[in-house]
Amino acid sequence: MEALIPVINKLQDVFNTVGSDIIQLPQIAVVGTQSSGKSSVLESLVGRDLLPRGTGVVTRRPLILQLVHVEPGDAKKNDDGGRDGEDWGKFLHTKNQIFTDFEEIRQEIENETERISGNNKGISDDPIHLKIFSPNVVNLTLVDLPGITKVPVGDQPNDIEVQIKDLIVKHISNPNCIILAVSAANTDMATSEALKVAREVDPDGRRTLAVVTKLDLMDAGTDAMDVLMGRVIPVKLGLIGVVNRSQLDINNKKSVADAVRDEHAFLQKKYPSLANRNGTKYLARTLNRLLMHHIRECLPELKTRINVLASQYQSLLSSYGEPVEDQSATLLQLITKFASEYCNTIEGTAKYIETTELCGGARICYIFHETFGRTLESVDPLGGLSTIDILTAIRNATGPRPSLFVPEVSFELLVKKQVKRLEEPSLRCVELVHEEMQRIIQHCSNYSTQELQRFPKLHEAIVEVVTSLLRKRLPITNEMVHNLVAIELAYINTKHPDFADAVGVMNNNIEEQRRNRMRELPAAVPRDKSIGAGPTGLCGEPSASGAELDGAKAPAAGPQGEQDGTGNWRGMLRKGEEANGSRPGSPFQGAVNLLDVPVPVARKLSSREQRDCDVIERLIKSYFLIVRKNIQDSVPKAVMHFLVNHLKDSLQSELVGQLYKSGLLSNLLTESEDMAQRRMEAADMMQALQKASQVIAEIRETHMW
């Protein structure tokens, strides 16, 4: 099991080469407040002074510290270039540069921190990777995080506390991370910020190990026995006490080895019963053991995660495609594939079928039979026509002669006006289908032919060609639909079988109503005079000719009419003169105003007027329904023939004719600027994942897992 930690270090190196943290590897994160002794604990584990020191926030970037144990005799054989009997370090950002002077390592950490975070005490989540090789360390991977602070100092932003906490939580939220919560013994453990933050992400404490520092600085008469025994704050992984070097010891260049010896002597004297379970050496062994067990638990999930990512990046790499070698063949292949996918989307046989909304041919079908069909059905055959409009059309169609029957011209005039209303929804149907044909272009680009995303200029050219073809077919289709309505307006076929049947039924109903009315007439009224020879005439209105034919009534009406001046034309003229002010002495005496046209007003229609309006309304409705049925059937057919099918038949030939030209090949097949970069990054990540899989496979072969 001791070999598991180097395996994780090797995995860390693999993913560091691609600069990715998509794999959360097992590690130990050090959390604590400022001046709690975090840096001293880390230096004690390393056995060297290598971390920057000072007041305020010193650690302003996460430091991923990998400790690699090397045997003194094996140092020369190490691939990292170490020398026998020496400790050395390497930074990821300096590539293969070897640091044997730990003062230079400290200076490099400061320089790299200021390079990214600046010199104004700001922080950054971009980590520094440092690897230490030494025969005096155990295999560990530690992450030194900025110390928790409350009040901004110097040029720090006002939200420095929130920034630091978010950075800490980001790292310790990793379920593969062991939390090393550092607290000072001379403070109340109940107020420990490190344990508080650790409990937020690890409420059960399964990943938290507490370290109590500064045991030698407690007030006189007090000790940390209860704390170290876990009676104050119980922690599942335990509590370990350590003694750090004071600032005076650091100033006096006291070595870490001497500090460890003094620490052991202090523990033997102050806490003899707990000395073997506390101290820096025990902490290092405990961390090594915990990390190994943690790695063993995480490896199955880690292997699964690597396999899933390898599959995802393989698909991503395939979508980016290989660099183009044969431009002519590639262009023809992409054009053919796009045209095929476009037609398949219309036919409903595309590989990628939309599940969230109707698309392609399904939406076109919906437009024809739902949108267009319902719109036509909602058009009222008599919409916009009032009874006065119909009556006025009948009277205008008769001219100066009174009519005995309903004029056919009025029917044609009114029915054409109603049929004309079907043109607007028909043209709107064409527009909706045209819009859907445009949407299919984007659908094919996004889902069906992802290769087009590699070549943005080719994609733009294809969209332009298809859009132009649709634009050319739109007026042709509109013209055809317009002609379909014009054809219906050109000839009102009153001999249409369906219309003739409707008229026959209507005539039978009218005749039946007339017979019923005649049966209801009083018995004293002669039937022959009620049919049109009497005073009411043919239309049921008073008739002068009828009075003259009746010899008994005519003489009696004459004198009476002459007496009151209203029964003949002289009386009517006299009334007109009075109405126009034509009295004796008036300058307009004897003149009749022939320009006075009666204005239609709301009134009760006579029985004949009502009957004539009913006849026209029934005829209009019957014929309108016939025309609407024809339009509802012929418009979708015209749209399919002149727009949809024409585009399907000519799309590929149009694309080849417009784009398959030698002078355009290199320009159309130019990849986007970031495509080559993304392909290279995906290839590097794929290579890293393959190496990681090999490393894990080696563990299985050596029976370590």
XYZ file of C-alpha atoms in Angstrom:
705
model
C 0.000 0.000 0.000
C 2.928 2.344 0.478
C 3.195 2.538 -3.316
C -0.300 3.991 -3.701
C 0.734 7.568 -2.916
C 3.413 7.676 -5.658
C 0.744 6.377 -8.014
C -1.479 9.338 -7.127
C 1.507 11.659 -7.552
C 2.044 10.171 -10.986
C -1.619 10.767 -11.843
C -1.283 14.324 -10.585
C 1.702 14.827 -12.886
C -0.271 13.428 -15.822
C -3.128 15.877 -15.380
C -0.810 18.766 -14.571
C 0.671 18.439 -18.062
C -2.714 19.338 -19.573
C -3.498 21.952 -16.936
C -6.798 20.356 -15.977
C -8.457 19.622 -12.650
C -11.395 17.632 -14.016
C -10.183 14.641 -11.989
C -10.380 15.229 -8.241
C -7.446 13.255 -6.882
C -7.013 12.333 -3.211
C -5.054 14.986 -1.321
C -4.758 16.722 2.065
C -5.886 20.359 2.372
C -4.497 22.445 5.233
C -7.064 24.886 6.664
C -6.585 27.401 9.451
C -6.682 31.038 10.437
C -3.825 33.444 9.953
C -0.923 32.839 12.362
C -2.405 29.528 13.516
C 0.825 27.735 12.584
C -0.158 26.222 9.218
C 3.143 27.030 7.536
C 5.131 25.731 10.498
C 3.241 22.419 10.370
C 3.993 22.038 6.666
C 7.664 22.913 7.095
C 7.899 20.384 9.916
C 6.541 17.708 7.590
C 9.026 18.677 4.876
C 11.921 19.192 7.290
C 13.002 22.412 5.507
C 12.250 26.134 5.588
C 10.597 26.743 2.225
C 7.400 28.779 2.742
C 7.157 32.584 2.694
C 6.677 34.233 6.056
C 5.466 37.623 7.200
C 2.513 39.492 8.662
C -1.009 39.457 7.249
C -1.953 37.183 4.369
C 1.217 35.484 3.160
C -0.265 32.472 1.368
C -2.285 34.123 -1.396
C -2.422 31.242 -3.862
C -3.071 27.551 -3.188
C 0.213 25.645 -2.979
C -0.064 21.996 -4.042
C 2.907 20.399 -2.313
C 3.851 16.845 -3.314
C 6.316 15.104 -0.997
C 8.133 12.234 -2.692
C 10.237 9.884 -0.592
C 13.444 8.752 -2.336
C 16.042 6.370 -0.982
C 19.508 7.914 -0.668
C 21.031 5.252 -2.872
C 18.339 5.604 -5.544
C 18.589 9.360 -6.026
C 20.990 9.127 -8.953
C 18.626 6.754 -10.735
C 15.690 9.078 -10.319
C 14.332 10.530 -13.524
C 13.855 13.909 -11.892
C 17.571 14.588 -11.816
C 18.264 14.541 -8.094
C 21.684 14.014 -6.646
C 22.775 11.608 -3.961
C 22.167 12.721 -0.396
C 20.374 15.953 -1.215
C 16.832 17.284 -1.086
C 15.587 19.131 -4.154
C 12.425 20.630 -5.549
C 10.715 21.244 -8.882
C 7.972 23.666 -9.915
C 5.487 22.828 -12.625
C 5.710 26.312 -14.167
C 9.532 26.134 -14.434
C 9.402 22.817 -16.304
C 12.582 20.804 -15.648
C 14.507 23.335 -13.551
C 15.917 21.778 -10.349
C 16.041 23.780 -7.094
C 18.463 22.520 -4.473
C 18.540 25.770 -2.490
C 15.333 26.001 -0.485
C 15.799 29.749 -0.101
C 15.420 29.954 -3.878
C 12.274 27.836 -3.619
C 10.804 30.314 -1.133
C 11.719 33.239 -3.366
C 10.198 31.516 -6.406
C 6.925 30.982 -4.496
C 6.827 34.697 -3.650
C 7.627 35.732 -7.226
C 5.031 33.410 -8.735
C 2.431 34.591 -6.226
C 3.014 38.247 -7.107
C 3.022 37.449 -10.821
C -0.575 36.218 -10.682
C -2.037 37.828 -7.563
C -0.135 41.126 -7.654
C 1.519 42.770 -4.687
C -1.582 44.275 -3.095
C -2.373 41.325 -0.817
C -5.037 40.030 -3.237
C -5.660 36.294 -3.632
C -6.013 33.946 -6.604
C -7.349 30.399 -7.014
C -4.680 29.502 -9.591
C -2.496 26.970 -7.718
C 1.295 26.702 -7.574
C 2.573 23.153 -8.031
C 5.708 22.216 -6.089
C 7.243 18.768 -5.787
C 9.822 18.027 -3.060
C 12.103 14.968 -3.299
C 13.822 13.875 -0.097
C 14.817 10.735 1.782
C 13.511 12.432 4.955
C 9.827 12.759 3.979
C 6.905 10.399 3.651
C 4.795 10.303 0.496
C 2.099 12.969 0.847
C 0.142 15.420 -1.276
C -0.696 18.578 0.657
C -2.531 21.752 -0.327
C -1.630 24.907 1.586
C -4.563 27.340 1.454
C -4.723 31.044 2.424
C -5.388 31.641 6.107
C -8.900 32.600 7.189
C -9.130 36.322 7.946
C -11.884 38.633 9.147
C -10.719 42.216 8.582
C -9.117 43.445 5.335
C -5.715 45.070 5.759
C -3.704 47.263 3.439
C -5.035 47.234 -0.113
C -7.116 44.096 0.365
C -10.678 44.250 -0.976
C -13.537 44.617 1.491
C -14.808 41.118 0.714
C -11.451 39.402 1.348
C -13.082 37.181 3.990
C -15.661 35.903 1.493
C -13.038 35.380 -1.220
C -10.794 33.319 1.053
C -13.681 31.243 2.399
C -14.963 30.503 -1.121
C -11.458 29.438 -2.158
C -11.113 27.127 0.855
C -14.571 25.595 0.382
C -13.829 24.977 -3.299
C -10.874 22.749 -2.399
C -12.213 20.969 0.669
C -15.550 20.206 -1.014
C -13.695 17.596 -3.043
C -14.966 14.297 -1.563
C -11.500 12.813 -2.142
C -9.848 15.464 0.039
C -8.753 14.969 3.674
C -9.160 18.177 5.699
C -6.308 19.074 8.053
C -7.888 21.641 10.393
C -5.183 23.608 12.228
C -6.044 25.467 15.442
C -3.868 27.096 18.099
C -3.939 25.601 21.597
C -3.937 29.036 23.247
C -7.395 29.803 21.775
C -10.794 28.324 22.588
C -11.384 25.261 20.420
C -15.120 25.973 20.451
C -14.410 29.094 18.368
C -12.096 27.385 15.879
C -12.765 28.766 12.391
C -10.943 25.842 10.770
C -13.211 23.244 12.408
C -16.265 25.365 11.634
C -15.468 25.529 7.889
C -14.569 21.824 7.842
C -17.880 20.895 9.432
C -19.798 22.790 6.715
C -18.564 20.418 3.996
C -17.904 17.362 6.191
C -20.666 17.362 8.815
C -19.934 13.758 9.841
C -16.214 14.457 10.284
C -15.213 11.419 8.211
C -12.578 13.420 6.315
C -11.378 15.811 9.053
C -8.197 15.531 11.136
C -7.578 18.249 13.744
C -4.084 19.558 14.554
C -3.504 21.605 17.707
C -0.435 23.867 17.507
C 1.429 26.052 20.025
C 1.063 23.641 22.940
C 4.015 25.370 24.572
C 2.345 28.800 24.536
C -0.651 28.023 26.726
C -1.278 30.101 29.828
C 0.448 28.992 33.005
C -1.643 26.552 34.972
C -3.527 25.281 31.910
C -2.954 22.368 29.592
C -4.487 20.810 26.457
C -5.172 17.392 27.961
C -8.957 17.577 27.460
C -8.529 18.875 23.941
C -6.028 16.181 22.932
C -8.212 13.479 24.478
C -11.154 14.658 22.296
C -13.322 15.688 25.216
C -13.885 19.267 23.980
C -14.385 18.819 20.233
C -14.653 15.180 19.162
C -13.142 14.512 15.738
C -13.465 11.057 14.149
C -9.999 10.984 12.599
C -8.492 12.286 15.837
C -6.572 15.285 17.218
C -2.786 15.588 17.169
C -0.841 18.189 19.092
C 2.441 19.689 17.828
C 4.927 22.298 18.984
C 6.102 24.799 16.368
C 9.173 26.949 16.225
C 8.697 30.434 17.604
C 9.579 33.520 15.610
C 12.702 33.875 17.738
C 13.730 30.311 16.812
C 13.239 31.139 13.147
C 15.246 34.336 13.444
C 18.019 32.388 15.163
C 18.023 29.874 12.262
C 16.949 26.982 14.433
C 16.703 23.942 12.188
C 13.549 21.900 11.818
C 15.377 18.785 13.029
C 16.336 20.534 16.277
C 12.766 21.773 16.648
C 11.451 18.202 16.300
C 13.819 16.991 19.035
C 12.739 19.815 21.352
C 9.100 19.048 20.554
C 9.565 15.410 21.588
C 11.231 16.472 24.858
C 8.372 18.912 25.600
C 5.708 16.265 25.022
C 7.527 13.723 27.217
C 7.655 16.274 29.989
C 4.246 17.899 29.713
C 2.094 15.071 28.304
C 3.987 11.826 28.967
C 0.943 9.620 28.489
C 0.157 11.165 25.109
C 3.685 11.736 23.814
C 3.671 8.755 21.477
C 0.398 9.896 19.871
C 1.370 13.508 19.231
C 4.183 15.377 17.582
C 5.304 16.095 14.043
C 6.617 12.594 13.290
C 3.394 10.974 14.441
C 1.419 13.511 12.390
C 3.425 12.630 9.259
C 2.873 8.892 9.743
C -0.835 9.421 10.453
C -1.314 11.566 7.356
C 0.530 8.991 5.259
C -1.662 6.192 6.598
C -4.915 8.135 6.199
C -4.022 9.188 2.689
C -3.199 5.627 1.636
C -6.462 4.259 2.985
C -8.338 7.149 1.405
C -6.682 6.490 -1.942
C -7.610 2.815 -1.709
C -11.260 3.750 -1.165
C -11.258 6.298 -3.980
C -9.553 4.211 -6.675
C -12.669 2.336 -7.968
C -14.607 5.562 -8.383
C -11.516 7.225 -9.832
C -11.158 4.488 -12.429
C -14.818 4.832 -13.432
C -14.482 8.594 -13.710
C -11.410 8.275 -15.929
C -13.173 5.783 -18.223
C -16.234 8.021 -18.567
C -14.091 11.059 -19.354
C -12.065 9.056 -21.875
C -15.263 8.125 -23.700
C -16.508 11.721 -23.664
C -13.245 13.147 -24.966
C -13.066 10.464 -27.634
C -16.474 11.562 -28.913
C -15.437 15.192 -28.691
C -12.252 14.511 -30.603
C -14.213 12.648 -33.268
C -16.587 15.597 -33.656
C -13.619 17.895 -34.300
C -12.567 15.610 -37.138
C -9.182 15.023 -38.662
C -7.217 17.700 -40.515
C -8.429 18.004 -44.127
C -6.261 16.276 -46.696
C -8.470 15.927 -49.817
C -10.398 19.200 -49.987
C -12.527 18.274 -53.019
C -13.738 15.016 -51.514
C -14.334 16.620 -48.114
C -16.396 19.475 -49.567
C -18.506 17.160 -51.721
C -19.066 14.855 -48.755
C -20.217 17.704 -46.492
C -22.538 19.130 -49.172
C -24.074 15.732 -49.860
C -24.536 15.010 -46.160
C -26.194 18.362 -45.513
C -28.580 17.991 -48.457
C -29.451 14.442 -47.377
C -30.073 15.467 -43.763
C -32.180 18.438 -44.896
C -34.416 16.197 -46.999
C -34.561 13.550 -44.258
C -35.685 16.166 -41.754
C -38.578 17.046 -44.041
C -39.452 13.386 -44.565
C -39.129 12.565 -40.845
C -36.283 10.078 -41.297
C -33.458 12.212 -39.858
C -30.960 10.624 -37.471
C -31.480 13.304 -34.837
C -35.209 13.648 -34.158
C -36.326 16.613 -32.075
C -38.255 15.584 -28.955
C -39.152 18.965 -27.470
C -41.083 20.499 -30.384
C -42.369 19.760 -33.877
C -39.749 20.173 -36.551
C -39.374 19.771 -40.301
C -42.065 17.868 -42.151
C -44.108 17.356 -38.980
C -44.404 21.111 -38.470
C -45.282 21.639 -42.143
C -48.067 19.070 -41.752
C -49.240 20.888 -38.626
C -49.292 24.190 -40.539
C -51.374 22.678 -43.350
C -53.975 20.805 -41.345
C -54.089 22.611 -38.000
C -53.019 26.222 -38.413
C -54.224 26.822 -41.992
C -57.225 24.498 -41.747
C -58.541 26.015 -38.530
C -57.967 29.529 -39.816
C -60.092 28.841 -42.891
C -62.793 27.204 -40.794
C -62.902 30.279 -38.574
C -63.705 32.536 -41.554
C -67.423 33.357 -41.389
C -69.048 32.974 -44.842
C -71.149 36.047 -44.133
C -68.518 37.979 -42.177
C -68.528 41.691 -42.942
C -71.926 41.549 -44.662
C -74.948 43.151 -43.030
C -78.551 42.833 -44.152
C -78.477 46.420 -45.427
C -75.357 45.593 -47.507
C -77.147 42.668 -49.132
C -80.325 44.669 -49.719
C -78.335 47.544 -51.209
C -76.499 45.159 -53.547
C -79.824 43.704 -54.712
C -81.290 47.144 -55.415
C -78.144 48.346 -57.188
C -78.144 45.243 -59.382
C -81.716 45.948 -60.648
C -80.930 49.376 -62.013
C -83.909 51.684 -62.756
C -86.313 48.774 -63.268
C -88.121 47.149 -60.372
C -87.408 43.435 -60.298
C -89.716 40.516 -59.956
C -86.929 38.111 -58.941
C -83.628 38.283 -57.043
C -80.933 39.446 -59.524
C -78.080 36.965 -60.050
C -75.569 39.796 -60.424
C -75.967 40.727 -56.778
C -75.150 37.150 -55.737
C -71.939 37.114 -57.810
C -70.880 40.512 -56.508
C -71.310 39.525 -52.884
C -69.887 35.996 -53.123
C -66.699 37.275 -54.824
C -66.194 39.714 -51.988
C -66.408 36.866 -49.490
C -64.176 34.487 -51.479
C -61.501 37.211 -51.675
C -61.151 36.943 -47.901
C -59.568 33.477 -48.302
C -56.477 34.899 -50.001
C -54.828 36.390 -46.904
C -54.770 33.177 -44.783
C -53.581 31.255 -47.852
C -50.587 33.561 -48.318
C -49.909 33.384 -44.587
C -49.739 29.583 -44.905
C -47.017 29.970 -47.545
C -45.106 32.315 -45.239
C -45.234 29.884 -42.312
C -43.951 26.997 -44.429
C -41.159 29.225 -45.749
C -40.135 30.100 -42.181
C -40.060 26.420 -41.230
C -37.858 25.630 -44.229
C -35.462 28.269 -42.894
C -35.520 26.708 -39.426
C -34.597 23.329 -40.857
C -31.278 24.830 -42.016
C -30.331 25.703 -38.440
C -31.586 22.341 -37.164
C -29.342 20.455 -39.592
C -26.378 22.672 -38.721
C -26.752 22.140 -34.970
C -27.640 18.472 -34.759
C -27.218 16.590 -38.003
C -23.969 17.869 -39.529
C -21.708 18.908 -36.671
C -18.747 18.842 -39.070
C -19.994 22.148 -40.466
C -19.071 23.796 -37.170
C -15.444 23.150 -38.068
C -15.781 25.282 -41.197
C -17.728 28.465 -40.427
C -17.251 29.901 -43.919
C -18.662 26.761 -45.539
C -21.570 26.847 -43.108
C -22.311 30.468 -43.985
C -22.085 29.698 -47.704
C -24.506 26.760 -47.433
C -26.974 28.841 -45.413
C -26.748 31.605 -48.017
C -27.358 29.234 -50.939
C -30.371 27.549 -49.320
C -31.794 30.884 -48.167
C -31.380 32.331 -51.649
C -33.127 29.325 -53.193
C -36.012 29.677 -50.755
C -36.161 33.396 -51.435
C -36.487 32.752 -55.185
C -39.237 30.189 -54.733
C -41.316 32.295 -52.338
C -42.777 34.769 -54.891
C -43.466 31.920 -57.332
C -45.403 30.042 -54.673
C -47.232 33.200 -53.592
C -48.197 33.863 -57.195
C -49.592 30.362 -57.571
C -51.646 30.671 -54.380
C -52.868 34.080 -55.529
C -53.909 32.504 -58.824
C -55.814 29.762 -57.018
C -58.023 32.395 -55.403
C -58.199 34.384 -58.659
C -59.380 31.246 -60.473
C -62.246 30.908 -58.032
C -63.113 34.570 -58.542
C -62.900 34.366 -62.329
C -65.931 32.128 -62.779
C -68.754 31.611 -60.316
C -69.927 28.145 -61.265
C -73.554 28.064 -60.230
C -73.850 24.697 -61.987
C -71.452 23.085 -59.534
C -73.059 19.801 -58.445
C -72.840 20.596 -54.747
C -74.185 24.119 -55.306
C -77.031 22.936 -57.556
C -78.156 20.481 -54.905
C -78.116 23.210 -52.276
C -80.171 25.548 -54.494
C -82.709 22.806 -55.182
C -83.163 22.104 -51.509
C -83.471 25.831 -50.802
C -86.131 26.315 -53.554
C -88.159 23.446 -52.159
C -88.037 25.049 -48.717
C -89.128 28.440 -50.087
C -92.028 26.854 -52.030
C -93.103 24.968 -48.941
C -93.078 28.185 -46.888
C -95.179 29.965 -49.576
C -97.777 27.210 -49.536
C -97.981 27.333 -45.781
C -98.575 31.086 -45.831
C -101.319 30.706 -48.421
C -103.083 28.113 -46.278
C -103.060 30.555 -43.376
C -104.813 33.396 -45.350
C -108.410 34.325 -44.223
C -111.213 32.593 -46.151
C -112.871 35.981 -47.148
C -109.880 37.019 -49.227
C -109.910 35.642 -52.762
C -106.843 33.500 -53.439
C -106.353 34.835 -56.986
C -106.111 38.411 -55.719
C -103.609 37.511 -53.008
C -101.156 36.111 -55.526
C -100.291 39.312 -57.299
C -103.412 40.648 -59.133
C -104.673 42.500 -56.100
C -103.540 45.786 -54.556
C -100.454 44.176 -53.045
C -98.967 43.213 -56.419
C -96.440 40.475 -57.123
C -94.099 41.498 -54.337
C -96.651 42.052 -51.591
C -96.400 45.864 -51.945
C -99.127 48.435 -52.903
C -99.447 48.631 -56.701
C -101.154 51.316 -58.768
C -101.582 48.932 -61.700
C -103.420 46.529 -59.477
C -105.870 49.229 -58.514
C -106.514 50.116 -62.112
C -107.244 46.503 -63.042
C -109.912 46.382 -60.383
C -112.714 48.383 -61.984
C -114.794 48.544 -58.805
C -112.090 50.072 -56.676
C -110.439 52.543 -59.063
C -113.181 55.180 -59.348
C -113.613 55.348 -55.585
C -109.955 55.896 -54.965
C -109.646 58.747 -57.440
C -111.846 61.409 -55.896
C -110.663 60.609 -52.397
C -107.061 60.931 -53.459
C -107.706 64.207 -55.231
C -109.497 65.569 -52.188
C -106.639 65.017 -49.747
C -103.931 65.649 -52.305
C -101.997 62.521 -51.449
C -103.487 59.764 -53.532
C -101.932 60.629 -56.883
C -98.759 62.037 -58.419
C -100.034 65.594 -58.096
C -100.322 65.132 -54.356
C -96.848 63.636 -54.204
C -95.449 66.566 -56.170
C -97.249 68.973 -53.922
C -95.723 67.321 -50.854
C -92.283 67.504 -52.473
C -92.735 71.202 -53.152
C -93.726 71.803 -49.549
C -90.737 69.832 -48.308
C -88.359 71.854 -50.441
C -89.885 75.181 -49.531
C -91.539 75.630 -52.990
C -94.319 77.848 -51.823
C -95.822 80.826 -53.638
C -93.260 83.542 -53.538
C -90.294 81.185 -53.153
C -87.458 81.461 -55.731
C -87.475 77.649 -56.019
C -91.214 77.449 -56.557
C -92.077 74.467 -58.744
C -88.495 72.932 -58.587
C -87.955 69.305 -57.521
C -84.568 68.287 -55.929
C -83.687 65.124 -57.850
C -80.365 64.675 -55.962
C -82.071 63.652 -52.741
C -81.095 59.981 -52.333
C -82.756 58.082 -49.476
C -80.212 57.139 -46.801
C -80.574 53.537 -45.567
C -81.729 53.529 -42.000
C -82.486 50.732 -39.624
C -86.015 49.644 -40.254
C -88.128 46.534 -40.338
C -87.804 44.787 -43.669
C -90.820 43.892 -45.669
C -91.576 40.252 -46.201
C -90.174 40.331 -49.736
C -86.988 42.110 -48.674
C -86.468 39.629 -45.877
C -87.071 36.730 -48.246
C -84.631 38.114 -50.826
C -81.905 38.640 -48.199
C -82.385 35.111 -46.859
C -82.048 33.695 -50.343
C -78.810 35.598 -51.037
C -77.320 34.657 -47.642
C -78.026 30.976 -48.186
C -76.579 31.050 -51.667
C -73.440 32.889 -50.524
C -72.887 30.481 -47.633
C -73.392 27.418 -49.802
C -71.033 28.585 -52.539
C -68.443 29.940 -50.050
C -68.197 26.557 -48.337
C -67.536 24.899 -51.701
C -64.738 27.373 -52.532
C -63.249 27.127 -49.051
C -63.074 23.365 -49.385
C -61.274 23.755 -52.719
C -58.773 26.285 -51.303
C -58.106 24.175 -48.220
C -57.193 21.286 -50.498
C -55.311 23.073 -53.280
C -53.121 25.514 -51.310
C -51.110 22.809 -49.436
C -50.641 20.972 -52.732
C -49.374 24.120 -54.421
C -46.987 24.868 -51.532
C -45.600 21.337 -51.578
C -45.074 21.364 -55.351
C -43.704 24.852 -55.874
C -41.719 25.250 -52.627
C -41.032 22.102 -50.567
C -40.619 19.439 -53.245
C -38.808 21.784 -55.596
C -36.258 22.579 -52.882
C -35.782 18.901 -52.048
C -35.214 18.018 -55.715
C -32.822 20.865 -56.520
C -30.981 21.426 -53.214
C -27.930 19.242 -53.805
C -27.454 20.314 -57.418
C -27.771 23.950 -56.388
C -25.201 23.551 -53.588
C -22.756 21.725 -55.840
C -23.184 24.254 -58.628
C -22.644 27.241 -56.330
C -19.929 25.916 -53.986
C -18.037 23.069 -55.643
C -15.505 25.269 -57.390
C -11.728 24.940 -57.277
C -11.250 28.599 -56.436
C -13.437 28.336 -53.343
C -12.117 25.105 -51.811
C -9.363 26.494 -49.612
C -11.490 29.390 -48.409
C -14.596 27.330 -47.610
C -12.632 24.627 -45.787
C -10.774 27.048 -43.527
C -11.275 25.936 -39.936
C -12.340 28.335 -37.225
C -9.521 29.952 -35.280
C -10.055 27.970 -32.096
C -10.884 24.633 -33.716
C -7.247 23.542 -34.110
C -6.548 24.631 -30.519
C -9.543 22.726 -29.181
C -8.564 19.635 -31.168
C -5.061 19.775 -29.712
C -6.369 20.244 -26.151
C -8.784 17.348 -26.567
C -5.997 15.150 -27.953
C -3.731 16.048 -25.004
C -6.499 15.314 -22.526
C -7.250 12.030 -24.279
C -3.584 11.081 -24.040
C -3.510 12.008 -20.341
C -6.603 9.904 -19.647
C -5.053 6.950 -21.445
C -1.913 7.280 -19.323
C -4.043 7.485 -16.189
C -5.865 4.310 -17.211
C -2.509 2.585 -17.678
C -1.362 3.691 -14.217
C -4.491 2.291 -12.605
C -4.123 -0.917 -14.634
C -0.600 -1.298 -13.220
C -2.049 -1.157 -9.704
C -4.376 -4.040 -10.498
C -1.553 -6.077 -12.007
C 0.654 -5.633 -8.930
C -2.249 -6.690 -6.631
C -2.117 -3.418 -4.753
C -5.841 -2.965 -5.328
